[in-house]
XYZ file of N, CA and C in Angstrom:
219
model
N 24.075 -12.552 0.131
C 23.567 -12.948 -1.159
C 23.912 -14.402 -1.446
N 25.143 -14.819 -1.074
C 25.548 -16.201 -1.320
C 24.683 -17.162 -0.526
N 24.382 -16.829 0.715
C 23.563 -17.715 1.540
C 22.158 -17.852 0.964
N 21.591 -16.766 0.478
C 20.246 -16.827 -0.112
C 20.233 -17.677 -1.363
N 21.321 -17.645 -2.137
C 21.363 -18.403 -3.383
C 21.728 -19.866 -3.155
N 22.205 -20.190 -1.949
C 22.617 -21.558 -1.668
C 24.038 -21.857 -2.100
N 24.724 -20.868 -2.665
C 26.107 -21.031 -3.102
C 27.053 -20.511 -2.017
N 28.261 -21.054 -1.964
C 29.219 -20.507 -1.001
C 29.628 -19.090 -1.381
N 30.005 -18.297 -0.389
C 30.478 -16.943 -0.664
C 31.792 -17.019 -1.427
N 32.026 -16.099 -2.349
C 33.286 -16.120 -3.094
C 34.448 -15.767 -2.166
N 35.656 -16.208 -2.514
C 36.816 -15.837 -1.712
C 36.966 -14.313 -1.686
N 37.465 -13.810 -0.587
C 37.649 -12.371 -0.484
C 38.764 -12.027 0.475
N 39.108 -10.750 0.498
C 40.166 -10.266 1.366
C 39.608 -9.157 2.245
N 39.781 -9.303 3.549
C 39.396 -8.268 4.489
C 40.364 -7.110 4.286
N 39.861 -5.940 3.927
C 40.758 -4.853 3.557
C 40.890 -3.763 4.616
N 40.019 -3.734 5.606
C 40.101 -2.694 6.635
C 39.114 -3.005 7.753
N 39.250 -2.302 8.840
C 38.248 -2.271 9.902
C 37.854 -0.814 10.061
N 36.563 -0.549 10.151
C 36.082 0.830 10.246
C 35.152 0.975 11.444
N 35.208 2.141 12.054
C 34.301 2.485 13.158
C 34.275 1.407 14.237
N 35.430 0.845 14.552
C 35.492 -0.240 15.535
C 35.424 0.331 16.947
N 34.579 -0.280 17.759
C 34.437 0.083 19.166
C 34.662 -1.160 20.007
N 35.534 -1.052 20.995
C 35.763 -2.136 21.948
C 35.227 -1.704 23.302
N 34.561 -2.621 23.996
C 34.063 -2.295 25.330
C 34.840 -3.033 26.409
N 35.856 -3.774 26.008
C 36.724 -4.471 26.944
C 38.145 -4.456 26.381
N 39.114 -4.439 27.257
C 40.507 -4.396 26.802
C 41.002 -5.767 26.336
N 40.458 -6.842 26.924
C 40.914 -8.198 26.597
C 39.724 -9.148 26.586
N 39.836 -10.217 25.763
C 38.773 -11.223 25.748
C 39.253 -12.580 26.252
N 40.549 -12.706 26.549
C 41.055 -14.016 26.956
C 40.558 -14.454 28.327
N 40.035 -13.546 29.134
C 39.501 -13.924 30.442
C 37.996 -14.175 30.436
N 37.364 -14.091 29.287
C 35.912 -14.301 29.193
C 35.648 -15.786 29.010
N 34.914 -16.371 29.950
C 34.669 -17.815 29.908
C 33.523 -18.190 28.973
N 32.584 -17.279 28.772
C 31.405 -17.572 27.944
C 31.798 -17.652 26.471
N 31.063 -18.451 25.685
C 31.319 -18.490 24.238
C 31.098 -17.111 23.609
N 31.917 -16.798 22.637
C 31.746 -15.541 21.913
C 30.685 -15.720 20.832
N 29.857 -14.718 20.688
C 28.856 -14.721 19.617
C 29.262 -13.626 18.631
N 29.503 -14.020 17.393
C 29.901 -13.079 16.354
C 28.779 -13.006 15.327
N 28.320 -11.805 15.068
C 27.259 -11.593 14.082
C 27.770 -10.629 13.018
N 27.424 -10.906 11.768
C 27.773 -10.014 10.656
C 26.547 -9.846 9.776
N 26.304 -8.609 9.367
C 25.174 -8.293 8.514
C 25.679 -7.549 7.280
N 25.256 -7.984 6.110
C 25.664 -7.319 4.872
C 24.973 -5.966 4.793
N 25.765 -4.918 4.602
C 25.212 -3.581 4.405
C 25.192 -3.211 2.929
N 26.127 -3.782 2.170
C 26.226 -3.503 0.738
C 26.998 -4.652 0.099
N 26.619 -5.027 -1.114
C 27.363 -6.066 -1.831
C 27.192 -5.870 -3.331
N 28.302 -6.066 -4.057
C 28.262 -6.102 -5.513
C 29.355 -7.054 -5.982
N 29.646 -7.081 -7.269
C 30.619 -8.027 -7.812
C 32.036 -7.772 -7.308
N 32.315 -6.559 -6.817
C 33.659 -6.210 -6.357
C 33.894 -6.492 -4.879
N 32.833 -6.661 -4.116
C 33.013 -6.924 -2.693
C 31.769 -6.619 -1.893
N 31.961 -6.593 -0.573
C 30.843 -6.391 0.346
C 31.283 -5.539 1.521
N 30.313 -4.928 2.183
C 30.550 -4.209 3.423
C 29.667 -4.847 4.478
N 30.277 -5.278 5.575
C 29.561 -5.938 6.663
C 29.625 -5.086 7.918
N 28.533 -5.061 8.663
C 28.541 -4.543 10.032
C 28.676 -5.766 10.921
N 29.530 -5.694 11.926
C 29.727 -6.851 12.786
C 29.607 -6.467 14.256
N 29.308 -7.472 15.069
C 29.317 -7.290 16.519
C 29.791 -8.583 17.163
N 30.452 -8.437 18.303
C 30.934 -9.566 19.089
C 30.417 -9.376 20.501
N 29.824 -10.442 21.068
C 29.314 -10.366 22.431
C 29.552 -11.692 23.143
N 29.387 -11.686 24.454
C 29.465 -12.896 25.276
C 28.422 -12.769 26.360
N 27.559 -13.769 26.498
C 26.451 -13.724 27.469
C 25.617 -12.456 27.332
N 25.438 -11.998 26.101
C 24.624 -10.817 25.852
C 25.330 -9.500 26.115
N 26.590 -9.539 26.533
C 27.353 -8.321 26.809
C 28.164 -7.948 25.570
N 27.931 -6.760 25.006
C 28.691 -6.346 23.826
C 30.179 -6.211 24.146
N 31.020 -6.714 23.234
C 32.469 -6.626 23.413
C 33.126 -5.775 22.332
N 32.622 -5.861 21.107
C 33.194 -5.098 20.003
C 32.159 -4.970 18.896
N 32.322 -3.921 18.093
C 31.454 -3.746 16.930
C 32.181 -2.874 15.928
N 31.721 -2.901 14.694
C 32.318 -2.070 13.658
C 31.851 -2.504 12.282
N 32.622 -2.084 11.274
C 32.315 -2.434 9.895
C 33.558 -3.009 9.243
N 33.343 -3.948 8.324
C 34.447 -4.629 7.636
C 34.164 -4.649 6.135
N 34.976 -3.954 5.326
C 34.862 -4.114 3.885
C 35.650 -5.353 3.436
N 35.057 -6.119 2.545
C 35.698 -7.322 2.003
C 35.740 -7.179 0.484
N 36.953 -7.254 -0.083
C 37.125 -7.159 -1.527
C 37.115 -8.569 -2.095
N 36.269 -8.801 -3.087
C 36.197 -10.109 -3.724
C 37.455 -10.327 -4.561
N 38.071 -11.480 -4.382
C 39.273 -11.791 -5.153
C 38.876 -12.523 -6.412
N 39.579 -12.277 -7.511
C 39.239 -12.995 -8.751
C 39.515 -14.480 -8.608
N 38.735 -15.327 -9.298
C 38.927 -16.775 -9.171
C 40.267 -17.229 -9.713
């Protein structure tokens, strides 16, 4: 929502990781750049829920969901 409005996203706190799946035990040996994608699944004045994925050279490395609680200004 912040990106669509042209405003920066409000400060927030990552409160948990949910449904996380890893397809590799370590990422320090991966030479390719990591690609991190996050998609908003839900957002309101109290926070947001994002689905995320991490890959390198098109190979999935991790995925899951991240709730973010909006912190008061």
